Amino acid sequence: MTHAVILGATASLGKALCQELAKQNINLILFGRDQEALALLASDLTIRFGIATDTHLLDVTELEQVTTWETTILTLPPFDLVFSLVGVMPKNHSSQSIVDTINTNFTGPAVLLSLFVQKLQKQQNGKLVVVTSVAGDRGRQSNYLYGSAKAGLSIFAAGLRHVFWKHGIHVLIVKPGYIDTPMTYGMKSPFIASREYVARKIIRAVQKNQYEVYIPFFWKFILFAIKLIPETLFKRLSL
Amino acid sequence: MFIKDVSLSGWGNFPTITTRLARPEHVNIISQFLNDNHTSFIPRGAGKSYGDAALNQNIVLTTERLNHFIAFDKNTGIIKCQAGVTLHDILEVVTPYGWFLPVLPGTQWATVGGSFACNVHGKNHRLQGDFAEHIRSILLLLPHGERLFCTPTLHSEIFYATAGGMGMTGLILELELQLVHRAPWLKVKRIPINSMTDLASTLSKNTAEHWVAWIDHFGTGNQLGRGIVESANHCSIESEKKFITPQLQMSIPKFWPKGLLNPWSMRFYNYFRLHDAARKTEEIVPWPSFFNPLDHLQHWNRLYGKPGFLQYQCIIPESSHMFDHLAELLTLAQKKDIFSYLVVVKTHRDSKELMSFPKKGISVAMDFPYHTRLFDLLDASDTRVIKWGGRVYLAKDARLSARAFESMYAHALPAWRAILKKIDPDFRLKSLMSHRLGFKT
């Protein structure tokens, strides 16, 4: 019985994804940085869906812990599916916030995923699902810190795919638009998708072995158009 | 950020206010949030109370995403969960193991926290009492940030001030309930009644666990009290039917024309309901069909349109004149040419919690489309209810006066107010209801 690993399980989207996986009777290994939230998520999944859950406290910004992370990964039960849902919006304009945003959205997950893929390489089998964002498709004034970190992670994931497909490892990059989480709460946009919808679409994309998916699909066309705009015009827009 | 500007109301869509709704996903940020935002606030579950109990002009804190299960012992039937878990969620988890909620109100979509804060009751109050009687413990977040674990014997005065306390003691974080062994199917008997005498006699003859009467308010004179009584018992736990068949669900769209619901369409509907020969007199039904028939019509409150509706639910204490009093309330409205579109009668025993609504007797709940003429009628009804020693149910209320409230809950107010003063000296917890009724004066 193999497990699925969820990095950032206590994130808003993380919970919805865990529920979708639990409905399919997949046992879960949950990573998060909030002890109480992890415990609640684990008990909830077990009681509602009857699956087994392991929890591990891990803060992706604590990069000095990288050797501990390596050892932890070696002790995990067999797994062949790894989801990275780690992500955070900048809290304010402080320098600490800049460091946290870049480390949480790029550096931390990139380091962790490198460690996880080493384990998957040994078993010559596995799938990696990296949730980035449409915000990473172009450097824009309204969200460039978060967006650029996510962009870095997207390219990193594509690189992993190129190296490790020969070892039986498949990588899916998920680019959601707005999802109904604290990140978008209060935004007046008609395009906010429910967590459950996004989670279901991610599972579908995994099952279909897709490489990259925009959720909902229409963001693909929106970003295609945005990427086409020449820079002399784009820099004058308020996007 | 997890807070946004919204337009918010209770189930009756009256009153509606604009306020800020906070939807935290984790418990540990709430204390910090309340420290940073030092205004008054009110907790809110699913917002199924009818009036202004879960409304505050500054901050409304919803437990919508604080809805995790914590523990479930399949042998003892003790379940622990966060306050945002709905009664539906609980039943979905526990019915496969032969467990059921001892008390289930009219909607399965209420949260456990809200059900405790309103101290809801079901159609079996005479046997199982209030919702709070089955709660073993709660974890309460007090307004200044401290978490307090309370049971009926530990910090019991705070436990009992929270049961039916309409959110005035703090934010309920977790609850632990004792379930009962019941099958999720019920054998229902339907008895048509033609008068108040029929109603009284069916009640006196009743031996079933659950009993409820639906009355057609358009029945006047010697037809007053015509309606249908439903009594039910759970099927035996060993019966073969273990799984609930999917229920037919319809939804009322947002822009439902208000005029469709009017006295004539309701007379029509009531006539058919009374004379529906296709309705079996005895039937085995899945639990939502008996307990929560209205839940099959999602957003049914939209039938009343934008003005919304009010429900008047009161207790008529037991006496030899109990049904005469009920008749008096029904005719009072009819004389003013005001008709209720839904009249439901239930029976009760005495309640032991501090701010409880039920008393030994019968309760009647009447839904009225919003109209300015309604307020005088309901004030006149209050006068009678007070005279009879009865009370109005706060979970449904949107217009009770502070004076009437003082009379109706005089037995509990001094003790309740003393506890509230100790827990919330700065009046952090406030709602439109607490202001209107003077909870914390």
XYZ file of C-alpha atoms in Angstrom:
680
model
C 0.000 0.000 0.000
C 1.796 3.101 -1.151
C 1.219 6.561 0.161
C 1.004 10.051 -1.213
C 3.119 12.808 0.298
C 1.573 16.256 0.662
C 3.899 19.179 1.297
C 1.957 22.118 2.683
C -0.963 19.893 3.638
C -2.436 22.441 6.022
C -2.683 25.062 3.286
C -6.197 25.807 2.169
C -5.862 23.954 -1.123
C -3.920 21.243 0.680
C -6.930 20.268 2.744
C -9.170 19.952 -0.312
C -6.573 17.892 -2.150
C -6.114 15.598 0.862
C -9.865 14.982 0.919
C -9.942 14.105 -2.778
C -7.069 11.662 -2.322
C -8.651 10.209 0.816
C -11.875 9.574 -1.104
C -9.799 7.317 -3.316
C -8.503 5.487 -0.243
C -4.960 6.730 -0.625
C -3.067 6.871 2.670
C -1.351 10.179 3.250
C 1.894 11.541 4.643
C 1.273 15.139 5.649
C 3.896 17.844 5.982
C 3.086 21.235 7.437
C 4.456 23.815 9.831
C 1.468 24.213 12.150
C 1.358 21.350 14.659
C -2.237 21.917 15.724
C -3.515 22.278 12.170
C -1.674 19.115 11.107
C -3.219 17.111 13.936
C -6.703 18.393 13.110
C -6.285 17.632 9.418
C -5.020 14.126 10.148
C -7.833 13.244 12.561
C -10.436 14.709 10.222
C -9.218 12.674 7.239
C -9.092 9.475 9.254
C -12.570 9.934 10.725
C -14.271 11.026 7.523
C -12.557 8.674 5.088
C -10.969 5.902 7.134
C -7.458 6.376 5.713
C -4.194 6.208 7.628
C -2.226 9.425 8.022
C 1.327 10.249 9.108
C 2.170 13.789 10.078
C 5.518 15.580 10.064
C 6.257 19.064 11.253
C 8.351 20.870 8.679
C 8.865 24.528 7.873
C 10.288 24.939 4.358
C 11.965 28.221 5.304
C 14.176 26.462 7.835
C 16.754 25.621 5.186
C 19.409 24.802 7.752
C 17.332 21.694 8.542
C 18.050 20.180 5.130
C 19.994 17.186 6.503
C 17.134 16.428 8.925
C 14.767 16.566 5.970
C 16.933 14.030 4.140
C 16.821 11.607 7.044
C 13.074 12.053 7.513
C 12.426 11.231 3.883
C 14.417 8.019 4.214
C 12.233 6.900 7.123
C 8.926 7.416 5.337
C 6.739 4.473 4.340
C 6.681 3.662 0.614
C 5.275 6.475 -1.497
C 5.032 7.131 -5.199
C 3.136 10.416 -5.346
C 4.415 13.754 -4.056
C 2.393 16.975 -4.084
C 3.927 20.339 -3.344
C 1.294 22.871 -2.311
C 3.517 25.155 -0.354
C 2.871 28.815 -0.971
C 2.404 32.096 0.800
C 1.611 35.672 -0.143
C 3.852 38.493 1.089
C 2.459 39.771 4.407
C 3.854 43.277 4.124
C 6.744 45.212 2.544
C 9.365 44.330 5.131
C 12.647 42.706 4.167
C 11.782 39.672 6.293
C 8.616 39.282 4.294
C 10.627 39.350 1.040
C 12.913 36.605 2.332
C 9.960 34.516 3.552
C 8.039 34.872 0.298
C 10.951 33.798 -1.873
C 12.008 30.970 0.450
C 8.507 29.625 1.009
C 7.498 29.751 -2.618
C 10.759 28.792 -4.304
C 13.855 27.883 -2.329
C 12.221 25.668 0.288
C 10.068 23.588 -2.085
C 12.891 23.330 -4.641
C 15.277 21.932 -2.034
C 12.653 19.559 -0.643
C 11.600 18.309 -4.044
C 15.242 17.646 -4.937
C 15.466 15.423 -1.884
C 12.195 13.657 -2.646
C 13.099 12.994 -6.263
C 16.281 11.260 -5.123
C 14.120 8.787 -3.196
C 11.809 8.319 -6.188
C 14.811 7.771 -8.448
C 15.920 4.825 -6.340
C 12.568 3.101 -6.924
C 12.503 4.166 -10.606
C 8.863 5.091 -10.261
C 6.826 8.026 -9.094
C 4.883 11.201 -9.840
C 5.631 14.712 -8.708
C 2.904 17.356 -8.725
C 4.139 20.893 -8.251
C 1.529 23.591 -7.703
C 2.839 26.941 -8.857
C 0.575 29.686 -10.196
C -0.517 31.672 -13.207
C 1.182 34.566 -11.441
C 4.483 33.013 -12.523
C 3.822 33.326 -16.231
C 4.975 36.892 -16.544
C 6.696 39.435 -14.302
C 3.925 41.862 -13.375
C 3.876 44.782 -10.980
C 0.898 43.564 -8.969
C 2.424 40.327 -7.710
C 6.022 39.985 -8.882
C 7.549 38.673 -5.676
C 5.132 35.760 -5.342
C 4.910 35.370 -9.111
C 8.637 35.215 -9.748
C 9.219 32.680 -6.971
C 6.466 30.523 -8.468
C 7.959 31.004 -11.929
C 11.283 29.755 -10.606
C 9.582 26.682 -9.177
C 7.816 26.013 -12.500
C 11.070 26.013 -14.429
C 12.729 23.951 -11.698
C 9.946 21.355 -11.961
C 10.275 21.267 -15.756
C 13.982 20.700 -15.308
C 13.340 17.817 -12.935
C 10.997 16.320 -15.504
C 13.659 16.502 -18.195
C 16.253 14.768 -16.047
C 14.156 12.125 -14.371
C 11.604 10.937 -16.928
C 14.109 8.284 -17.959
C 13.954 7.043 -14.373
C 10.223 6.533 -14.500
C 9.341 9.773 -12.745
C 6.569 11.954 -14.134
C 6.294 15.637 -13.259
C 3.086 17.666 -13.483
C 3.089 21.445 -13.111
C -0.227 22.857 -11.918
C -0.959 26.522 -12.478
C -4.136 27.578 -10.714
C -5.674 30.999 -11.083
C -7.629 32.446 -8.166
C -8.802 29.901 -5.612
C -11.205 30.523 -2.728
C -8.650 30.675 0.066
C -7.481 33.386 2.490
C -5.206 34.599 -0.319
C -8.191 35.759 -2.367
C -10.883 36.246 0.276
C -12.670 39.504 -0.419
C -11.441 39.850 -3.990
C -14.128 41.025 -6.320
C -13.453 38.674 -9.186
C -15.841 36.332 -10.956
C -13.012 33.894 -11.587
C -12.494 32.486 -8.112
C -12.576 28.677 -8.205
C -13.505 26.517 -5.254
C -10.798 24.465 -3.592
C -12.749 21.308 -4.242
C -12.923 22.051 -7.956
C -9.206 22.714 -8.213
C -8.385 19.585 -6.201
C -10.555 17.422 -8.449
C -8.929 18.861 -11.566
C -5.464 18.202 -10.167
C -6.347 14.543 -9.570
C -7.701 14.254 -13.117
C -4.516 15.765 -14.540
C -2.398 13.321 -12.523
C -4.450 10.388 -13.769
C -4.122 11.582 -17.364
C -0.341 12.035 -16.945
C -0.420 15.604 -18.154
C 2.696 17.765 -18.096
C 1.216 21.152 -17.355
C -2.309 22.281 -16.570
C -4.024 25.606 -15.966
C -6.974 25.427 -13.569
C -9.585 26.451 -14.575
C -8.608 25.938 -18.195
C -9.421 29.478 -19.341
C -6.378 30.888 -17.579
C -4.298 29.303 -20.315
C -5.821 31.699 -22.837
C -5.684 34.681 -20.530
C -1.996 34.165 -19.828
C -1.261 33.442 -23.476
C -2.660 36.852 -24.314
C -0.832 38.529 -21.439
C 2.472 36.989 -22.526
C 1.987 38.296 -26.069
C 1.765 41.935 -25.059
C 4.983 43.750 -26.074
C 6.929 45.149 -23.123
C 6.688 48.812 -24.246
C 2.931 48.548 -23.903
C 2.868 46.117 -20.969
C 4.947 48.319 -18.681
C 2.263 50.989 -18.968
C -0.555 48.670 -17.930
C -1.723 48.293 -14.357
C -1.871 44.501 -14.471
C -6.227 38.052 4.717
C -9.262 36.130 5.755
C -11.673 39.011 6.181
C -13.937 40.716 3.660
C -16.802 43.191 3.373
C -20.161 41.513 2.951
C -23.862 42.007 3.138
C -25.125 39.549 5.739
C -28.399 38.414 7.261
C -29.972 35.498 9.083
C -32.037 32.820 7.413
C -35.092 35.088 7.252
C -33.173 37.748 5.316
C -34.339 40.272 7.887
C -32.492 42.304 8.939
C -29.624 42.615 6.472
C -26.491 44.563 7.338
C -23.118 45.275 5.774
C -20.254 44.140 7.904
C -16.862 42.407 7.767
C -16.845 38.635 7.678
C -13.761 36.834 8.938
C -13.271 33.258 7.806
C -10.208 31.896 9.620
C -8.857 28.519 8.562
C -6.745 27.863 11.643
C -7.548 28.392 15.288
C -4.200 29.790 16.385
C -4.542 32.992 14.384
C -7.857 33.944 15.919
C -6.520 35.252 19.234
C -3.965 37.417 17.445
C -6.656 38.640 15.073
C -8.941 39.604 17.955
C -6.087 41.451 19.642
C -5.258 43.366 16.469
C -8.898 44.205 15.796
C -10.136 45.458 19.097
C -13.758 45.968 18.093
C -16.776 43.942 19.125
C -17.465 40.742 17.228
C -19.896 37.831 17.088
C -19.232 34.207 16.168
C -21.315 32.688 13.402
C -21.827 29.081 12.395
C -23.821 28.295 9.295
C -26.036 31.352 9.762
C -29.182 29.233 10.048
C -30.656 31.276 12.881
C -33.483 33.321 11.455
C -32.903 36.814 12.783
C -29.974 38.870 13.998
C -28.344 36.508 16.478
C -25.231 36.108 14.311
C -24.896 39.674 13.088
C -22.513 42.382 14.255
C -21.742 45.703 12.556
C -17.985 45.316 13.024
C -16.819 41.735 12.717
C -18.625 38.460 12.210
C -16.350 35.485 12.733
C -17.506 32.384 10.898
C -16.454 28.891 11.861
C -17.193 27.634 8.351
C -13.610 26.389 7.833
C -13.021 25.332 11.429
C -14.766 22.077 10.691
C -12.454 19.192 11.505
C -13.329 15.974 13.269
C -11.042 15.280 16.203
C -12.028 11.890 17.594
C -14.755 9.290 17.187
C -15.156 6.217 19.347
C -17.296 3.773 17.389
C -17.935 1.672 20.500
C -19.107 4.333 22.912
C -20.615 6.722 20.374
C -18.661 9.681 21.693
C -17.588 12.086 18.992
C -15.422 15.200 19.242
C -15.160 17.848 16.563
C -14.590 21.532 15.861
C -17.583 23.825 16.146
C -17.914 24.383 12.395
C -18.775 20.745 11.668
C -22.373 20.500 10.481
C -24.963 18.078 11.826
C -25.046 16.611 8.322
C -21.296 15.906 8.472
C -21.718 14.110 11.795
C -24.544 11.947 10.528
C -22.610 11.083 7.378
C -19.720 9.836 9.493
C -21.640 8.038 12.259
C -24.715 6.454 10.647
C -22.723 3.644 8.975
C -21.798 2.509 12.482
C -25.331 2.530 13.851
C -25.081 5.868 15.621
C -27.364 8.893 15.373
C -27.763 12.349 16.848
C -30.031 12.314 19.906
C -31.389 15.758 18.973
C -31.754 16.955 15.393
C -33.368 20.352 14.637
C -35.182 21.345 11.453
C -32.031 21.689 9.393
C -29.065 19.357 9.110
C -26.946 22.225 7.847
C -26.609 23.958 11.198
C -23.194 23.673 12.840
C -22.571 21.843 16.088
C -21.364 25.066 17.704
C -24.424 26.976 16.555
C -26.713 24.186 17.702
C -25.204 24.416 21.184
C -25.222 28.220 21.281
C -28.918 28.227 20.336
C -29.559 25.052 22.328
C -31.696 23.581 19.575
C -34.403 20.973 19.989
C -35.963 18.388 17.720
C -39.275 16.607 17.366
C -38.489 14.406 20.351
C -37.942 16.983 23.056
C -40.158 15.148 25.523
C -37.795 12.200 25.401
C -34.351 13.512 24.568
C -34.540 17.126 25.661
C -32.225 19.838 24.388
C -29.111 19.534 22.249
C -26.975 20.743 25.153
C -28.042 17.810 27.333
C -25.956 15.547 25.124
C -22.799 17.644 25.058
C -20.081 16.247 27.314
C -17.606 19.099 26.982
C -16.753 22.228 25.034
C -13.560 24.154 24.378
C -14.374 27.826 24.506
C -12.194 30.715 23.292
C -12.899 33.518 25.743
C -12.898 37.100 24.431
C -9.504 37.963 25.910
C -7.847 34.992 24.206
C -7.835 32.289 26.874
C -9.047 28.810 25.920
C -11.314 27.229 28.519
C -12.343 23.581 28.680
C -15.824 23.315 30.214
C -18.111 20.456 31.065
C -21.379 20.225 33.003
C -19.231 19.843 36.137
C -16.019 21.739 35.285
C -16.554 25.511 34.989
C -20.158 24.454 34.874
C -21.570 27.965 35.199
C -19.740 28.931 31.992
C -20.820 25.691 30.278
C -24.457 26.402 31.093
C -24.172 30.100 30.235
C -22.911 29.064 26.779
C -25.715 26.546 26.170
C -28.366 28.682 24.519
C -26.120 31.664 25.251
C -26.340 33.003 21.696
C -22.573 33.424 21.441
C -22.257 35.778 24.383
C -19.563 33.828 26.232
C -17.008 33.422 23.465
C -16.153 31.435 20.380
C -16.846 27.738 20.799
C -13.882 25.905 19.276
C -14.619 22.239 19.944
C -17.439 20.095 21.301
C -17.771 16.513 22.424
C -21.136 14.776 22.009
C -22.709 11.550 23.125
C -24.563 9.905 20.252
C -27.395 7.349 20.465
C -27.856 3.964 18.856
C -30.551 4.476 16.247
C -31.075 3.340 12.677
C -31.047 6.120 10.057
C -34.528 5.034 8.894
C -37.821 5.916 10.514
C -41.305 4.482 10.414
C -43.605 7.481 10.015
C -47.349 7.607 10.690
C -49.377 10.433 9.192
C -52.680 11.369 10.786
C -54.885 14.023 9.206
C -56.563 16.287 11.751
C -59.519 18.588 11.288
C -59.645 20.681 14.430
C -57.877 21.754 17.568
C -59.644 18.934 19.429
C -58.197 16.412 16.965
C -54.750 17.901 17.539
C -55.079 17.665 21.311
C -56.339 14.116 21.180
C -53.620 12.840 18.798
C -51.013 14.325 21.106
C -52.493 12.730 24.209
C -52.598 9.344 22.482
C -49.049 9.566 21.136
C -46.461 6.990 22.158
C -43.900 7.528 19.387
C -40.499 9.123 20.020
C -40.947 11.897 17.466
C -44.090 13.988 17.086
C -44.797 17.057 15.003
C -47.930 18.744 13.661
C -48.221 20.838 10.546
C -51.211 23.182 10.612
C -52.900 24.945 7.731
C -53.297 28.512 8.950
C -55.991 29.131 6.384
C -58.292 26.852 8.346
C -60.603 29.164 10.299
C -63.618 28.787 12.540
C -64.354 25.144 13.216
C -61.643 24.205 10.701
C -59.047 25.900 12.892
C -56.251 23.469 13.523
C -56.710 21.386 10.402
C -53.484 19.820 9.327
C -51.375 16.692 9.498
C -49.692 15.094 12.471
C -46.558 13.047 11.861
C -45.272 10.676 14.490
C -42.236 8.479 14.010
C -39.938 5.941 15.563
C -36.556 4.842 14.310
C -36.560 1.426 12.653
C -34.785 -1.311 14.542
C -31.039 -1.163 14.221
C -30.925 -4.596 12.659
C -33.223 -3.695 9.783
C -31.721 -4.358 6.372
C -31.797 -0.796 5.152
C -28.352 0.501 5.945
C -27.755 2.999 3.196
C -29.552 6.234 2.498
C -30.872 6.576 -1.008
C -29.871 9.837 -2.678
C -32.478 12.468 -1.936
C -34.140 14.586 -4.562
C -32.684 18.048 -4.193
C -34.029 21.201 -5.701
C -32.722 24.698 -5.261
C -34.506 28.043 -5.332
C -32.544 30.442 -7.547
C -31.373 33.836 -6.303
C -33.867 35.966 -8.162
C -37.049 34.113 -7.305
C -40.031 36.420 -7.855
C -41.445 37.195 -4.424
C -45.024 37.421 -5.660
C -45.187 33.692 -6.379
C -45.571 33.057 -2.666
C -48.848 34.692 -1.668
C -52.006 33.790 0.276
C -53.642 32.213 -2.768
C -50.718 30.093 -3.862
C -50.352 29.001 -0.234
C -54.047 28.103 0.092
C -53.606 26.037 -3.045
C -50.472 24.345 -1.766
C -51.978 23.679 1.673
C -55.114 22.232 0.120
C -53.073 19.779 -1.876
C -50.951 18.890 1.083
C -54.038 18.195 3.180
C -55.735 16.140 0.531
C -52.728 14.456 -1.035
C -54.067 10.934 -1.255
C -50.763 9.777 -2.689
C -49.077 10.457 0.656
C -49.005 7.206 2.534
C -50.415 7.096 6.040
C -47.594 4.831 7.094
C -44.172 4.774 5.512
C -40.528 3.962 6.127
C -38.388 6.945 5.180
C -34.708 7.882 5.329
C -33.938 10.318 8.148
C -33.717 13.566 6.093
C -37.258 13.082 4.830
C -38.677 13.108 8.320
C -36.341 15.427 10.215
C -35.384 17.936 7.555
C -38.013 17.949 4.784
C -37.304 21.594 4.001
C -33.631 20.851 3.397
C -34.690 19.139 0.158
C -35.477 22.601 -1.128
C -32.138 24.348 -0.953
C -32.311 28.081 -0.274
C -36.050 27.853 0.397
C -35.829 31.184 2.223
C -35.491 32.787 -1.217
C -39.167 31.984 -1.804
C -39.950 35.037 0.308
C -37.910 37.289 -1.937
C -35.744 40.186 -0.879
C -37.958 41.470 1.966
C -37.542 38.111 3.640
C -39.689 36.614 6.352
C -40.020 36.345 10.106
C -40.704 33.352 12.265
C -42.498 33.580 15.565
C -41.784 30.550 17.695
C -43.041 30.462 21.262
C -43.728 28.038 24.073
C -47.231 27.658 25.463
C -46.787 26.077 28.879
C -48.827 23.023 29.716
C -52.216 23.681 31.236
C -55.785 22.648 30.624
C -56.077 25.695 28.346
C -52.939 24.942 26.320
C -54.773 24.309 23.055
C -57.157 27.201 23.648
C -54.119 29.415 23.893
C -52.760 27.998 20.665
C -56.119 28.670 19.026
C -56.016 32.205 20.367
C -52.591 32.868 18.799
C -53.697 31.479 15.462
C -56.957 33.440 15.374
C -55.274 36.651 16.524
C -53.329 36.692 13.263
C -56.274 35.564 11.154
C -58.433 38.402 12.533
C -55.813 40.872 11.305
C -55.841 39.139 7.932
C -52.286 37.942 8.406
C -51.674 34.324 7.501
C -48.648 32.230 8.304
C -47.324 30.078 5.482
C -45.917 27.465 7.780
C -47.278 26.548 11.195
C -45.530 23.764 13.065
C -46.369 22.489 16.535
C -44.035 20.425 18.700
C -44.182 19.186 22.278
C -41.688 19.772 25.060
C -40.661 18.935 28.576
C -39.015 21.268 31.070
C -35.494 22.315 30.218
C -32.653 22.580 32.710
C -30.155 24.879 31.048
C -29.968 28.512 32.089
C -31.132 30.363 28.988
C -33.333 27.622 27.628
C -36.391 28.190 25.565
C -38.489 25.032 26.155
C -40.871 24.448 29.028
C -43.305 21.605 29.557
C -45.989 22.305 26.993
C -46.245 22.861 23.267
C -44.370 25.179 20.957
C -45.732 26.740 17.826
C -43.579 28.143 15.028
C -45.161 30.448 12.453
C -43.472 31.796 9.326
C -44.783 35.127 8.068
C -43.675 37.012 4.953
C -42.165 40.305 6.007
C -44.675 43.113 6.391
C -44.723 46.185 8.596
C -48.130 45.142 9.981
C -46.474 42.059 11.410
C -44.747 43.825 14.287
C -47.929 44.916 16.065
C -49.345 41.418 15.713
C -46.245 39.815 17.192
C -46.099 42.332 20.038
C -49.714 41.459 20.823
C -48.771 37.776 20.697
C -45.897 38.456 23.124
C -48.310 39.968 25.629
C -50.380 36.807 25.598
C -47.377 34.491 25.722
C -46.015 36.355 28.742
C -49.419 36.153 30.418
C -49.420 32.383 29.941
C -45.900 32.043 31.320
C -44.351 31.225 27.970
C -41.303 32.403 26.018
C -40.120 33.246 22.526
C -37.304 31.250 20.934
C -34.302 33.495 20.345
C -32.817 31.412 17.515
C -35.776 32.396 15.333
C -36.286 35.906 16.639
C -35.662 39.184 14.836
C -38.063 41.618 16.553
C -38.736 40.822 20.197
C -38.659 43.884 22.455
C -36.224 44.181 25.340
C -39.125 44.572 27.778
C -40.820 41.377 26.626
C -37.475 39.566 26.744
C -36.952 40.640 30.368
C -40.318 39.174 31.340
C -39.889 35.958 29.416
C -36.404 35.105 30.681
C -36.635 36.738 34.102
C -35.821 33.462 35.841
C -32.420 33.178 34.149
C -31.241 36.713 33.467
C -29.669 37.704 36.799
C -27.476 34.602 36.924
C -26.673 34.721 33.205
C -25.752 38.383 33.237
C -23.495 37.879 36.250
C -21.533 35.185 34.426
C -21.312 37.254 31.222
C -19.990 40.217 33.178
C -17.220 38.035 34.588
C -16.231 36.497 31.254
C -16.640 39.528 29.014
C -16.256 42.688 31.094
C -15.268 44.761 28.045
C -18.334 43.663 26.037
C -16.236 42.286 23.156
C -19.000 39.883 22.234
C -21.989 41.667 20.838
C -24.650 40.992 18.251
C -27.528 42.992 16.885
C -29.693 40.725 19.016
C -27.707 41.313 22.181
C -28.041 45.049 21.642
C -31.749 44.874 20.832
C -32.637 42.684 23.808
C -30.123 44.139 26.234
C -28.272 40.901 27.011
C -25.414 42.625 28.760
C -26.951 45.563 30.547
